[in-house]
């Protein structure tokens, strides 16, 4: 019997879909480095995800339009209208990369930018760092995508994860033909939500919902106050240019951002694992592994650890219960995969699961599927 012995076995769904690998060469010009990937995925990028008019989805499926949806529609229209000047306000190399992706895919620049800036706002996830009894560090995540957007009544699934599954890719970023970092990502998206610098650190980002949060920062940025970082651009910069756990932690803790977020960071030595809870301007909490006091894992879904999760969306308690039952002695990547395959940690929104082990450089990602009965989120 696997882990989570008290959980019904039928609750664990171990489907593992294949995800292709691509190399992104950081030595080539930013507007060219995505060419190969985008030309391979052109059909999926154009037909499926990017051009799905978000407003139509929202209007078709959600009869009661919320404040959030109106805002998203407004931003989408703005982006399409002011596309070129807006893209030019993004920092290098992101501006150039987005232009390159628009050129190769043939999509409007504003649409590619919208995808890059807004999709991260709709992710709900589970991320964890765990240490085994020999001091090995494991980092894993489920990316659950598309809350608030399109539920496909016929297929019993959310439309957005359906669109995103074919866009999911593993990326190997190289300089001088040597791997700098690896990431699971969506074709067309230049920020990072999940990544590893082999031998050095592992990093994932989870959405932190906050009414005051994102929108104010994004509106300020459109109006010209641009001293904050887009969140997934920050994770990309850290993965690309930070060379130690300490440096990564410092940047993730201290950089001013446009919206709040959780960063889950693992290092390469015993005790190096933490969840950083960020508001736009400050670090609210750093929750670290504490082996001496029995904390051999840290786990984050989408709620501050000092608060109860939303009662409708409690993935934290089941995931922790599974980890507790697994025990530190038996923790391993397959055991963690089982934890992340247990409903409702696995749900209809789950798009992929990534497993990382920093010291060996293991980086595996799988497409997920959650057959009925499965809760929608
Ligand atoms: C990388 O490898 C390719 C062939 O695999 C070679 O043509 C190229 O010169 C190498 N680039 C660098 C920067 O070493
Ligand atoms: C990483 O650093 C290099 C060299 O300073 C810079 O050219 C590059 O734009 C940086 N990458 C990111 C994503 O910020
Ligand atoms: C761990 O990371 C540090 C940088 O923080 C690096 O100097 C060291 O070589 C790494 N250790 C191993 C075993 O790779
Ligand atoms: C898991 O174990 C920790 C440490 O013993 C405990 O604080 C926590 O309440 C447990 N959580 C669950 C959901 O069982």
PDB file of C-alpha atoms and ligand atoms in Angstrom, residues 293-297 316-325, ligand 4:
ATOM      1  CA  UNK A 293      11.448  20.753  15.702  1.00  0.00           C
ATOM      2  CA  UNK A 294      10.038  18.109  13.377  1.00  0.00           C
ATOM      3  CA  UNK A 295       9.055  20.377  10.461  1.00  0.00           C
ATOM      4  CA  UNK A 296      10.444  18.360   7.572  1.00  0.00           C
ATOM      5  CA  UNK A 297       8.213  19.952   4.940  1.00  0.00           C
ATOM      6  CA  UNK A 316      -4.009  22.133   2.449  1.00  0.00           C
ATOM      7  CA  UNK A 317      -5.367  19.786   5.126  1.00  0.00           C
ATOM      8  CA  UNK A 318      -5.610  16.699   2.871  1.00  0.00           C
ATOM      9  CA  UNK A 319      -2.134  17.311   1.454  1.00  0.00           C
ATOM     10  CA  UNK A 320      -0.638  17.705   4.927  1.00  0.00           C
ATOM     11  CA  UNK A 321      -2.493  14.688   6.194  1.00  0.00           C
ATOM     12  CA  UNK A 322      -1.023  12.631   3.335  1.00  0.00           C
ATOM     13  CA  UNK A 323       2.485  13.917   3.994  1.00  0.00           C
ATOM     14  CA  UNK A 324       2.137  13.178   7.702  1.00  0.00           C
ATOM     15  CA  UNK A 325       0.992   9.667   6.927  1.00  0.00           C
TER      16      UNK A 325
HETATM   17  C1  LIG B   4       0.737  17.096  10.406  1.00  0.00           C
HETATM   18  O1  LIG B   4       1.748  16.989  11.374  1.00  0.00           O
HETATM   19  C2  LIG B   4       2.112  18.213  11.996  1.00  0.00           C
HETATM   20  C3  LIG B   4       3.324  17.974  12.871  1.00  0.00           C
HETATM   21  O2  LIG B   4       3.141  16.864  13.687  1.00  0.00           O
HETATM   22  C4  LIG B   4       0.915  18.760  12.761  1.00  0.00           C
HETATM   23  O3  LIG B   4       1.239  19.993  13.338  1.00  0.00           O
HETATM   24  C5  LIG B   4      -0.241  18.948  11.778  1.00  0.00           C
HETATM   25  O4  LIG B   4      -1.401  19.376  12.481  1.00  0.00           O
HETATM   26  C6  LIG B   4      -0.533  17.667  11.031  1.00  0.00           C
HETATM   27  N1  LIG B   4      -1.517  18.016  10.003  1.00  0.00           N
HETATM   28  C7  LIG B   4      -2.503  17.200   9.627  1.00  0.00           C
HETATM   29  C8  LIG B   4      -3.472  17.745   8.652  1.00  0.00           C
HETATM   30  O5  LIG B   4      -2.603  16.058  10.016  1.00  0.00           O
END
